[in-house]
XYZ file of N, CA and C in Angstrom:
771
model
N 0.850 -1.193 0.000
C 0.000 0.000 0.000
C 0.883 1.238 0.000
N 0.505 2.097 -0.735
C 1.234 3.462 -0.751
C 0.821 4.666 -0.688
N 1.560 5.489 0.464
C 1.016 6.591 0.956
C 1.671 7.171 1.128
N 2.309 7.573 2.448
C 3.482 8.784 2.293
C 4.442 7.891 1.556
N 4.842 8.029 0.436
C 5.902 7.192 -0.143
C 7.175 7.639 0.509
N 7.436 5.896 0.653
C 8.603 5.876 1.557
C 9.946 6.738 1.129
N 10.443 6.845 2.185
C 11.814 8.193 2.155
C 13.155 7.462 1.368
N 13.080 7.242 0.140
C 14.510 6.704 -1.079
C 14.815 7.835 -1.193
N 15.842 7.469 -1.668
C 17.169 8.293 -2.684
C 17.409 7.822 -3.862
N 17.876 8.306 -4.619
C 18.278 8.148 -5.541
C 19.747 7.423 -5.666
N 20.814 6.523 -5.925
C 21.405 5.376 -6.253
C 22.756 6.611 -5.365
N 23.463 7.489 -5.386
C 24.178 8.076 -4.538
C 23.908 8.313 -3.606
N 23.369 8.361 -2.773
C 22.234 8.946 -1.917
C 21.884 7.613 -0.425
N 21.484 6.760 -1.130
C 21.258 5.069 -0.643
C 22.448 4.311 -0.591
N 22.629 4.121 -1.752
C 23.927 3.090 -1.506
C 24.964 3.714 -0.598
N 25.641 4.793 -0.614
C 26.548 5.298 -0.247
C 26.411 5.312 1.381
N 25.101 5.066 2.160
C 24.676 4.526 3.251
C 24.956 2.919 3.918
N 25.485 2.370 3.491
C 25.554 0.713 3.822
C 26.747 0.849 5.203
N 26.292 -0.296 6.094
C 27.712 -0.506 6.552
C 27.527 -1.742 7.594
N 28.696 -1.824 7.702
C 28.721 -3.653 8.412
C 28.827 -3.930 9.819
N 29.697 -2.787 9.960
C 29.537 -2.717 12.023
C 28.433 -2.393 12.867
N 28.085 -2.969 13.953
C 27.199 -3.060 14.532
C 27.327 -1.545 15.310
N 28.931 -0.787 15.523
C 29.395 -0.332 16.411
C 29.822 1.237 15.896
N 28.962 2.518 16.289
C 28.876 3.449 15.290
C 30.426 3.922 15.010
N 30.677 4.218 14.332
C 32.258 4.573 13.673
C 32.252 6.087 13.850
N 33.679 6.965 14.250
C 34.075 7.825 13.892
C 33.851 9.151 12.701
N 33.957 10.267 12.250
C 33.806 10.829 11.325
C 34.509 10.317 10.188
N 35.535 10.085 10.510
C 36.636 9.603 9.108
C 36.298 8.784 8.536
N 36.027 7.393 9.614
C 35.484 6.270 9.525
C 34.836 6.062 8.546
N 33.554 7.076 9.075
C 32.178 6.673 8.240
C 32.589 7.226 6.835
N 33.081 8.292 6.919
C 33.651 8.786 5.229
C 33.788 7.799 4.352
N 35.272 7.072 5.106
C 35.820 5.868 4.411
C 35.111 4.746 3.791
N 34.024 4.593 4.667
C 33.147 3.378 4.553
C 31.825 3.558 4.006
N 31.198 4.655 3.770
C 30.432 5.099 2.984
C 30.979 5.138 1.490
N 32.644 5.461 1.064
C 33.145 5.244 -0.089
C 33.347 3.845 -0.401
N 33.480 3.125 0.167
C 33.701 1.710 -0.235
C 32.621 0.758 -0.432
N 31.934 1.364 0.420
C 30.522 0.286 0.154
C 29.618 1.128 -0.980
N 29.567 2.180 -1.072
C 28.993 2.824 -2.357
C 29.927 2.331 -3.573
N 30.715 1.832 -3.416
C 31.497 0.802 -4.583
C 30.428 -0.330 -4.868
N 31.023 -1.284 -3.492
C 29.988 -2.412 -3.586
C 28.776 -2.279 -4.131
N 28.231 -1.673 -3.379
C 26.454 -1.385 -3.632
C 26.166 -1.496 -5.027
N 26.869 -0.449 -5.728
C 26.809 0.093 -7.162
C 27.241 -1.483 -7.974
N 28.551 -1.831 -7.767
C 28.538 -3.421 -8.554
C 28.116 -4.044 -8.531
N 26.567 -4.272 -6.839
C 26.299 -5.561 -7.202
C 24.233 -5.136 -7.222
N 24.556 -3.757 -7.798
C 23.404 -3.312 -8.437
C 22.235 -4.447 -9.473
N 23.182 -4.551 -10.584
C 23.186 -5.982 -11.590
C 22.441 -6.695 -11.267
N 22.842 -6.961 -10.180
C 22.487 -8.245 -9.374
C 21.689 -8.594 -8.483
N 21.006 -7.408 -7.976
C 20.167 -7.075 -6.804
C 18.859 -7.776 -7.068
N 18.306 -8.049 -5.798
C 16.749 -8.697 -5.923
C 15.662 -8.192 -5.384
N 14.414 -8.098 -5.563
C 13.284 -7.108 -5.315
C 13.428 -7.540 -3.486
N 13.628 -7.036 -3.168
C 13.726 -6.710 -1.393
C 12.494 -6.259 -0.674
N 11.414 -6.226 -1.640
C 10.014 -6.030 -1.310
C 8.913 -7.009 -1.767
N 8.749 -8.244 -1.375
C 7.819 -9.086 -1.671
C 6.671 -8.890 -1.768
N 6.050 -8.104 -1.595
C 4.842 -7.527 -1.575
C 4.321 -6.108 -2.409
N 5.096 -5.846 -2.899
C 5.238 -4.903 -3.970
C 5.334 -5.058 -5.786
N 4.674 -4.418 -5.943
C 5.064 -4.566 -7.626
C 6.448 -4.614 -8.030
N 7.287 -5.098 -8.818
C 8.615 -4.759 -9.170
C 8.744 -3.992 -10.620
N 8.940 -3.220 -10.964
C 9.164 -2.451 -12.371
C 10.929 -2.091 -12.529
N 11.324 -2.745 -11.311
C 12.620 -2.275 -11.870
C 13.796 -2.602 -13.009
N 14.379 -1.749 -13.545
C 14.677 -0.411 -13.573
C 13.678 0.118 -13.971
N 13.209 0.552 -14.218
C 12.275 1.582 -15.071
C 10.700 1.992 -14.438
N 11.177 1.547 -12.895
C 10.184 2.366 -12.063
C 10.543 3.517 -10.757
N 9.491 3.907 -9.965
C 9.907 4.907 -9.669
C 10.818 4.709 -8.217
N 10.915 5.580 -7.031
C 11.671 5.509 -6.003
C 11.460 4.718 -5.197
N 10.282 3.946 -5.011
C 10.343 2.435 -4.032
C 10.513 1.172 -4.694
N 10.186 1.273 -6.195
C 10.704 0.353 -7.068
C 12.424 0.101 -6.625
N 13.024 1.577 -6.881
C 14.641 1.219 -6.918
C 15.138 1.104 -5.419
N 14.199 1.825 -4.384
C 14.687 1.321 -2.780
C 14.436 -0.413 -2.756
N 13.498 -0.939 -3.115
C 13.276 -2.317 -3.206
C 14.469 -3.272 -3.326
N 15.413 -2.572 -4.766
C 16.023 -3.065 -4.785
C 17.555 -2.778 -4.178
N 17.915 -1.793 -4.095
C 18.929 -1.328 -3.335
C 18.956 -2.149 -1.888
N 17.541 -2.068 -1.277
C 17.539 -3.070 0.035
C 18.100 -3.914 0.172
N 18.491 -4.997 -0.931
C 19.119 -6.338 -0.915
C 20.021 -6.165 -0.507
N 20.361 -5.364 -1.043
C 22.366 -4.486 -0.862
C 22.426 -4.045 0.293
N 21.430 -2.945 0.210
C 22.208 -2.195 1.405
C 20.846 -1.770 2.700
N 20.680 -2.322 3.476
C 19.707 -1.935 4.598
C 19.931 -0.767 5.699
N 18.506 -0.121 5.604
C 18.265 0.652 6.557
C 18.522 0.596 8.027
N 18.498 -1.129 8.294
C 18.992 -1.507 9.517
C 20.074 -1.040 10.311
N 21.424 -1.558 8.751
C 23.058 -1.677 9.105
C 23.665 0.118 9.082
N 22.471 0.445 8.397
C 22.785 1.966 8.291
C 22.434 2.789 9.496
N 21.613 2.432 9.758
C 21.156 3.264 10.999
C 21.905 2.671 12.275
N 22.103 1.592 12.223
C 23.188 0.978 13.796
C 24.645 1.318 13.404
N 24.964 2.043 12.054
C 26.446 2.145 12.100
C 27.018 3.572 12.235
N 26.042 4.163 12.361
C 26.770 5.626 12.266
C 26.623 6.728 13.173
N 26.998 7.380 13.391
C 27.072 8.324 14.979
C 26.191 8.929 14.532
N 25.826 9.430 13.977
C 24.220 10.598 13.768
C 23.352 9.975 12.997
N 22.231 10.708 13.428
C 20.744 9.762 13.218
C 20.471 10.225 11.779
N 19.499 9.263 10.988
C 19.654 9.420 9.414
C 17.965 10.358 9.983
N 17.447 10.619 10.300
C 16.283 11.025 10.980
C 16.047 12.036 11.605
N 15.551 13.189 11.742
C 15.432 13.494 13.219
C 13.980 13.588 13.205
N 13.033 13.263 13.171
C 11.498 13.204 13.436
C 11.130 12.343 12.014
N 9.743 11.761 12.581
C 9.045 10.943 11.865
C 8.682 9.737 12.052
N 8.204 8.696 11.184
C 8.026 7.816 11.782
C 8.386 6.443 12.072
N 9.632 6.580 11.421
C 10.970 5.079 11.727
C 11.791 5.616 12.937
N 12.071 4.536 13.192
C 12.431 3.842 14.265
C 13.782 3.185 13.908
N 13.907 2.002 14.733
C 14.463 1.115 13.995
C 14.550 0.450 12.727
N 13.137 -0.070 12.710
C 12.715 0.244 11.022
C 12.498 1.234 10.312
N 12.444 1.001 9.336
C 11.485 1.841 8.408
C 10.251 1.414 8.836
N 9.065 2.624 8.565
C 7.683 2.321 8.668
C 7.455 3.041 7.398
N 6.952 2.200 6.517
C 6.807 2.698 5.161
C 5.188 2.508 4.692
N 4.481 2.559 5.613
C 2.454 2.597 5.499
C 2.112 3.540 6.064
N 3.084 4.795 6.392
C 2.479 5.731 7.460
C 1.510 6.798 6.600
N 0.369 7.155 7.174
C 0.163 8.205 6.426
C -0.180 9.115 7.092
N 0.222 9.278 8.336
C 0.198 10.337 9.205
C 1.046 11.567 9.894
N 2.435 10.974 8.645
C 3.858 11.646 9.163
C 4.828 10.966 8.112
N 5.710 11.632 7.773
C 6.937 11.302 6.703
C 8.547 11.539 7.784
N 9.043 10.620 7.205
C 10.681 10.657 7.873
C 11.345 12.418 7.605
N 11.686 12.906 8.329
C 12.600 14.158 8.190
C 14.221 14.090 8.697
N 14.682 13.982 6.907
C 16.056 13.671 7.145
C 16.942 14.685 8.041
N 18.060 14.355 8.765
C 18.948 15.051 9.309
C 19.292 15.571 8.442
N 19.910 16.739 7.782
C 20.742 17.863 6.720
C 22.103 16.869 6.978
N 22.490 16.962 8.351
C 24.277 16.178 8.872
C 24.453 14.671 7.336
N 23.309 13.990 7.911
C 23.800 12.703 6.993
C 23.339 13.239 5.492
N 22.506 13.938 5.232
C 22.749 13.946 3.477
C 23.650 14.395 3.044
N 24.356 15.395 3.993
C 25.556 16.253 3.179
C 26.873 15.193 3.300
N 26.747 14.541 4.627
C 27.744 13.136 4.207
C 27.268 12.189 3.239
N 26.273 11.985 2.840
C 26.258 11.012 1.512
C 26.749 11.767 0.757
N 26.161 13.162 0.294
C 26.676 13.678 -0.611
C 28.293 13.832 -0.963
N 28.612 14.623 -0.261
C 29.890 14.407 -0.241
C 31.141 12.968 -0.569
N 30.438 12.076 -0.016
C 31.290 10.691 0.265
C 31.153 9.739 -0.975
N 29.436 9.729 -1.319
C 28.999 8.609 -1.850
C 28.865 8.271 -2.983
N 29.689 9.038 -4.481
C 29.830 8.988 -5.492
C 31.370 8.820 -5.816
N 31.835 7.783 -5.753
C 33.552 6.836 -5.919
C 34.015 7.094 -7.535
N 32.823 7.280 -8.152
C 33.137 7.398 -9.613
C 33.538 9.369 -9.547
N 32.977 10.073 -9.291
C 33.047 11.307 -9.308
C 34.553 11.592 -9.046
N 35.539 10.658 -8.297
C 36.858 10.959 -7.765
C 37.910 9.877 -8.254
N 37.309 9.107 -9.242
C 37.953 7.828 -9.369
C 37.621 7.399 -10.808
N 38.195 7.975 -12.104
C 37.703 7.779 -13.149
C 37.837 6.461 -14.089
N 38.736 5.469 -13.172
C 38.834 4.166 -13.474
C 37.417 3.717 -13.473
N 37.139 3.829 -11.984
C 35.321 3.707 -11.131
C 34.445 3.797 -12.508
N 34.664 4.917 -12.565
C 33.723 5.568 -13.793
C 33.055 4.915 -14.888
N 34.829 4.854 -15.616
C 34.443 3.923 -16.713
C 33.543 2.541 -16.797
N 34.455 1.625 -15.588
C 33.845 0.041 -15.110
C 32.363 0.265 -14.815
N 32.051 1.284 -14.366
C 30.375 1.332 -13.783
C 29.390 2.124 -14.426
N 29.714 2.805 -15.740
C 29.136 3.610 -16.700
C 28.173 2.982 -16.907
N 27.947 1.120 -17.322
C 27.496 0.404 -17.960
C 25.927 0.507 -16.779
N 26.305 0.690 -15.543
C 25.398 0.240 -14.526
C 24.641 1.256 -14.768
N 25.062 2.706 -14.414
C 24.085 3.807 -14.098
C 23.466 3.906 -15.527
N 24.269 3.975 -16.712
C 23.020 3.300 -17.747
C 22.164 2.919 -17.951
N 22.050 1.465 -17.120
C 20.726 0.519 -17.259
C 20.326 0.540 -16.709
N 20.586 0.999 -14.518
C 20.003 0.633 -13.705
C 19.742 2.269 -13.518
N 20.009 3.390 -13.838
C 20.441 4.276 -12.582
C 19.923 5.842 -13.695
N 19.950 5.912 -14.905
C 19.838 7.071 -15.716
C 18.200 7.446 -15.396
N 17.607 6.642 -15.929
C 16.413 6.931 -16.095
C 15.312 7.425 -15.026
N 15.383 6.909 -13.860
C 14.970 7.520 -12.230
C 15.965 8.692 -12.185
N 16.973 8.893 -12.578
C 17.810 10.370 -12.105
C 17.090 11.112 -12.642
N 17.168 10.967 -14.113
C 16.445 11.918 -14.924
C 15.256 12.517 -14.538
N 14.764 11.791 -14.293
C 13.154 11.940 -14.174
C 13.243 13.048 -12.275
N 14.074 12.795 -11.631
C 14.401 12.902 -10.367
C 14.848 14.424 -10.991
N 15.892 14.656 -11.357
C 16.561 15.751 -12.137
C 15.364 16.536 -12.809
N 14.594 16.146 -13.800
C 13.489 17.087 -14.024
C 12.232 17.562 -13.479
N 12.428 16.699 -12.679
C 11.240 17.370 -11.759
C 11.261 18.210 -10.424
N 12.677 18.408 -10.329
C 13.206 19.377 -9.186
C 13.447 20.481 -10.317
N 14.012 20.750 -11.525
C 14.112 22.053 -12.030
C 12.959 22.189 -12.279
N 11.794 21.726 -12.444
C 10.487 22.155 -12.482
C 9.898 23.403 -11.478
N 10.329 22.217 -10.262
C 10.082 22.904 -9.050
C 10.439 24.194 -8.823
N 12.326 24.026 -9.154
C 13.132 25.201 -9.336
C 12.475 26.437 -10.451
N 11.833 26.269 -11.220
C 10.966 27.332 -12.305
C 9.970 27.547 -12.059
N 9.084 26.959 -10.915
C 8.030 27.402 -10.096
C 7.594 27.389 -8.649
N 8.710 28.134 -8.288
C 9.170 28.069 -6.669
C 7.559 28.111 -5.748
N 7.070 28.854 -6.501
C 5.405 29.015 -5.825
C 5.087 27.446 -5.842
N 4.778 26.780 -6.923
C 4.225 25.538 -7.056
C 4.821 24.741 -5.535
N 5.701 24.750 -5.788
C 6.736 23.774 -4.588
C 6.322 24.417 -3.350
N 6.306 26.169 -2.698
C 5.771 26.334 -1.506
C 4.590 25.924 -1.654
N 3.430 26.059 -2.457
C 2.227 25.589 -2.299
C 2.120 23.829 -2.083
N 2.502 23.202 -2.608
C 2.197 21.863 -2.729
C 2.775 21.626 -1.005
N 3.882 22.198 -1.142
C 4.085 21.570 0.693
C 3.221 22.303 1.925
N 2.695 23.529 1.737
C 1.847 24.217 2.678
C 0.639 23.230 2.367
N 0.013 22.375 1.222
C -0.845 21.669 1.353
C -0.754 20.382 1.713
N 0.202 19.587 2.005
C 0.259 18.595 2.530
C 0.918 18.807 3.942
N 1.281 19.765 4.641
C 0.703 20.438 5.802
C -0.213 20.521 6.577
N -1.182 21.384 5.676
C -2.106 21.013 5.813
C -2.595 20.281 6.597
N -2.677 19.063 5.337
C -4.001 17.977 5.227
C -2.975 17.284 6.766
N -1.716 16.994 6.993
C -1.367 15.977 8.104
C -1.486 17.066 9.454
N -1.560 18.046 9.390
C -1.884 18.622 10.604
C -3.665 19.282 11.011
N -4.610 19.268 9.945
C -6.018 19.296 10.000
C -6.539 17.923 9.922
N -6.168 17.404 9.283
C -6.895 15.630 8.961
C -6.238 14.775 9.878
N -4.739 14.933 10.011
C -4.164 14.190 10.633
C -3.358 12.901 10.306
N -3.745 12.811 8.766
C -3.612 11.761 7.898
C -3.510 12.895 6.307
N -2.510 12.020 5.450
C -2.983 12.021 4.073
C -3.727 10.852 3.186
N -4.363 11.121 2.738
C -5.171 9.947 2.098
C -4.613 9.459 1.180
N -5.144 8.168 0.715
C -4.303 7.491 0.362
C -3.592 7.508 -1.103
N -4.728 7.972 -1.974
C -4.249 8.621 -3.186
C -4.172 9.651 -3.241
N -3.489 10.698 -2.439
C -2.974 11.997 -2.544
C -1.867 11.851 -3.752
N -1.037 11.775 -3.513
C 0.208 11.737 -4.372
C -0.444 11.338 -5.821
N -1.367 11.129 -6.440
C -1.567 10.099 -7.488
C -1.501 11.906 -8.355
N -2.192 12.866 -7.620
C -2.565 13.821 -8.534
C -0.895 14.400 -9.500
N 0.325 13.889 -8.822
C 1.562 14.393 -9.374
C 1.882 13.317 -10.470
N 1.239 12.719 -11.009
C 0.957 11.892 -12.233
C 1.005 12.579 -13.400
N 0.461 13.811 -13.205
C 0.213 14.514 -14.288
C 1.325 16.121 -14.167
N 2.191 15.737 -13.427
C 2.990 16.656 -12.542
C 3.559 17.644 -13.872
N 4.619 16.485 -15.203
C 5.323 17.577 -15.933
C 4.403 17.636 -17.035
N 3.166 18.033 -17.162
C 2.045 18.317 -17.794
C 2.873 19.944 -17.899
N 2.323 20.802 -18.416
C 2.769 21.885 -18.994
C 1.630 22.696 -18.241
N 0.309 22.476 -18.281
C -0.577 22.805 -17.192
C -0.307 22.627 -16.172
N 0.424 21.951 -15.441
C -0.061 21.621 -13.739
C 0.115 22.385 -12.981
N 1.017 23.417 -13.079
C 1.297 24.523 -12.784
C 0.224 25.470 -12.242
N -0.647 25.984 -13.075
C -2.004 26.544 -13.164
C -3.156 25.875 -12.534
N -3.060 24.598 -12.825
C -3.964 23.675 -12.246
C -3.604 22.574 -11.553
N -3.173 22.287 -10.291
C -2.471 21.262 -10.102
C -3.766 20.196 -9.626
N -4.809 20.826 -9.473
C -5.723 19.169 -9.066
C -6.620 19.206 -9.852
N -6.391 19.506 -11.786
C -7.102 19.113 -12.307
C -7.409 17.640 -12.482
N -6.386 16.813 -12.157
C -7.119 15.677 -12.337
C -7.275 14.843 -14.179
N -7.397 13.925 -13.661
C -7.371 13.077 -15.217
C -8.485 14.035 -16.052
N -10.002 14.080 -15.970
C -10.736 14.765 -16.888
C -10.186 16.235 -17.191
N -9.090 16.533 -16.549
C -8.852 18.008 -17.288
C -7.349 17.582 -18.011
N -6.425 16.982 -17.603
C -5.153 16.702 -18.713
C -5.098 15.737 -19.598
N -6.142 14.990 -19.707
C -6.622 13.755 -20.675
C -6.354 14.267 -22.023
N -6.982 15.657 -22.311
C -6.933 15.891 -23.561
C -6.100 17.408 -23.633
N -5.611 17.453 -22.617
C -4.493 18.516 -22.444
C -2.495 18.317 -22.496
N -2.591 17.503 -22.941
C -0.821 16.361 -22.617
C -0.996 15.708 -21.815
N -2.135 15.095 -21.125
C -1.635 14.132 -20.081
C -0.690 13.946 -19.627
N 0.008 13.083 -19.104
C 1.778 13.060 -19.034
C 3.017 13.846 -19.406
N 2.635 14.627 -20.332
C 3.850 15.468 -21.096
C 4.499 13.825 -22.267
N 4.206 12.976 -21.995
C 5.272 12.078 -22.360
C 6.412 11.426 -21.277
N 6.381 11.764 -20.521
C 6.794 11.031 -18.943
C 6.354 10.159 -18.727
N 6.968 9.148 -17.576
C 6.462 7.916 -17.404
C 5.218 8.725 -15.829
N 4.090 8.947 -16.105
C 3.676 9.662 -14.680
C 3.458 8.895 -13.764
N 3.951 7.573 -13.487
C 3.857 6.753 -12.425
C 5.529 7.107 -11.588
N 6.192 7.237 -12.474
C 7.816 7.616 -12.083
C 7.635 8.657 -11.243
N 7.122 9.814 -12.328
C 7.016 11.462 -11.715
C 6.770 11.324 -10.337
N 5.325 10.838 -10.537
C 4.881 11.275 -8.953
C 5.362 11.130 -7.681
N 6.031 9.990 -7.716
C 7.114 9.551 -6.465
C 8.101 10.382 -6.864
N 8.761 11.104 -7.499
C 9.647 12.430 -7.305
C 9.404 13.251 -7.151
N 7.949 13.939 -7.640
C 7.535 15.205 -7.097
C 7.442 15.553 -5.851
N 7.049 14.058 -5.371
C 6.625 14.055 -4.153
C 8.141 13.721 -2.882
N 8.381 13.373 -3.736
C 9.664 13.258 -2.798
C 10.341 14.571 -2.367
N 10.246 15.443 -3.379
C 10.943 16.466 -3.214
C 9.687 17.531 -2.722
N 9.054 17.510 -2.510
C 7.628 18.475 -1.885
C 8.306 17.779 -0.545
N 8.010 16.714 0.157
C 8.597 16.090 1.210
C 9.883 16.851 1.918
N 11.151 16.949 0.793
C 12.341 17.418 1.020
C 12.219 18.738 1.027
N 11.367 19.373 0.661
C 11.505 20.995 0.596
C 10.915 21.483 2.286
N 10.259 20.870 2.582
C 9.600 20.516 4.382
C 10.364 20.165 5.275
N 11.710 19.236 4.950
C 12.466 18.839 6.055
C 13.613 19.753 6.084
N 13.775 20.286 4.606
C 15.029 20.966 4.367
C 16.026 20.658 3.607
N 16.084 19.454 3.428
C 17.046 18.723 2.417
C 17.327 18.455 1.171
N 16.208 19.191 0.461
C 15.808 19.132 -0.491
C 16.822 20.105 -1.937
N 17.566 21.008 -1.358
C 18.828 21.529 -2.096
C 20.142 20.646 -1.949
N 20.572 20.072 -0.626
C 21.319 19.314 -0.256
C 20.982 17.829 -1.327
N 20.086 17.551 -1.432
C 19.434 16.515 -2.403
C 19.802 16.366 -3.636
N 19.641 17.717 -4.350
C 19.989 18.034 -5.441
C 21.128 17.701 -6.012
N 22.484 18.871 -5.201
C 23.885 18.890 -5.079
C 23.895 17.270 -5.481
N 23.563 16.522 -4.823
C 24.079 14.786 -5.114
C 23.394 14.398 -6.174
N 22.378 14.625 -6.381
C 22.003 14.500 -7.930
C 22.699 14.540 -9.123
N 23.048 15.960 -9.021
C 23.857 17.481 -9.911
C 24.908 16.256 -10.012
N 25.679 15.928 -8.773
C 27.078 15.473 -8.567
C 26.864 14.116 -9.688
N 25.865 13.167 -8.982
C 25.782 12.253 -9.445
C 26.060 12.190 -10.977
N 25.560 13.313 -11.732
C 24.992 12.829 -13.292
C 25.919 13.789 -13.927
N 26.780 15.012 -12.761
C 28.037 15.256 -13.564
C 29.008 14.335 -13.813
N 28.898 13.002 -13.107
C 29.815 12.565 -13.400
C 29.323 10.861 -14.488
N 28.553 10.709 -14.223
C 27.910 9.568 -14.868
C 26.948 9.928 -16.485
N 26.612 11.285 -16.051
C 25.155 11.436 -17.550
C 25.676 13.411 -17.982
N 26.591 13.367 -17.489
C 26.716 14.804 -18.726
C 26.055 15.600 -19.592
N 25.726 14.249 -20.638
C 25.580 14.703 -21.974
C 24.049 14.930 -21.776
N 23.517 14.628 -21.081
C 22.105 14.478 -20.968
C 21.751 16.078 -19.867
N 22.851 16.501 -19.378
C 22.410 17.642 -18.630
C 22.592 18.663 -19.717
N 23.594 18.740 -20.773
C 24.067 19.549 -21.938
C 22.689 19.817 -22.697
């Protein structure tokens, strides 16, 4: 079931989170080991298995719990959260786990740990051997969710109103209702519509015969729009970016050109 869609990242972001000690590590530490296992992670991408049994699988070519699904195999929220001196969190509603059915509250990342993923968790960005050997991956597994991740934050970025509004309304609804319902998010389906802007809850009978989709996959979109309406609320949501930016300066270039 999906509702506040659960709190992913995008393939720098996640992976670059893994770690094996039970026993939280140092600053350096975690640097170190956030670079090495964002190695791993990334090679054995390939290879990864839907880590969500109960979920649809579309991966690659679905949206941000599709690719947390699979990243899970690799790399858990568990080993991440017992290995590192600061909390990946500071309010919301995981715990130890993830609680990924909530619809009464969304995870609010610490700023501390994204700017250490960011920083740490792209091996190819500093290592152009990396680069080359793993080009093949972010290719097949990793372009197409950036992209889509990537265009729908400069969206945001070209309609700064849209983005304060959409988060003053899901505000809102979890502090008057107390809950978001359950197909809230569905309306960002129609997100890089060229209308939505103007109309954001028109709804299928008004973009049906208006671009619907733009040509986007709008099942992708919406778990990014929304992700980043989410991130613009906790704060992290520029910090987000930067690793994006980073990510696809060094992997997809030609595609930002």
């Amino acid at each position: 079931m999906r509702r506040l869609q659960i709190p992913a990242i995008i393939l720098v972001l996640i992976t670059a989170a893994t770690a094996c000690q039970l026993i939280p590590l140092g600053k350096n530490a975690e640097k170190i080991l956030i670079g090495a296992t964002s190695r791993q992670a990334l090679l054995q991408l390939p290879d990864s298995e839907d880590g969500c049994p109960d979920s649809s699988n579309y991966f690659p070519d679905g949206g941000i719990r599709s690719f947390y699904c699979h990243i899970n195999s690799v790399v858990s929220y568990e080993k991440v959260r017992s290995s590192l001196s600061i909390p990946i969190f500071l309010s919301g509603p995981h715990g130890q786990n993830l609680k990924l059915d909530s619809d009464s509250s969304f995870g609010h990342y610490n700023p501390e740990f994204v700017e250490l993923l960011v920083e740490n968790g792209i091996p190819g960005a500093e290592d152009e051997d990396f680069r080359k050997a793993t080009q093949f991956i972010y290719d097949r597994y990793v372009a197409s969710l950036a992209r889509t991740m990537y265009v729908t934050y400069r969206k945001f970025q070209q309609n700064p109103e849209l983005l304060r509004g959409e988060g003053r309304s899901l505000e809102y609804r979890l502090e008057s209702q107390g809950k978001v319902e359950r197909m809230y998010y569905e309306k960002y389906f129609y997100f890089m519509n060229p209308g939505f802007a103007e109309n954001p809850d028109g709804g299928f009978d008004y973009f049906v015969d208006r671009g619907f989709d733009a040509g986007y996959n709008g099942n992708v979109v919406k778990t990014c729009a929304y992700f980043w309406i989410r991130r613009s609320l906790d704060g992290t949501d520029k910090a987000f970016f930067r690793g994006l930016m980073k990510l696809m300066r060094t992997y997809d270039s030609a595609y930002l050109q």
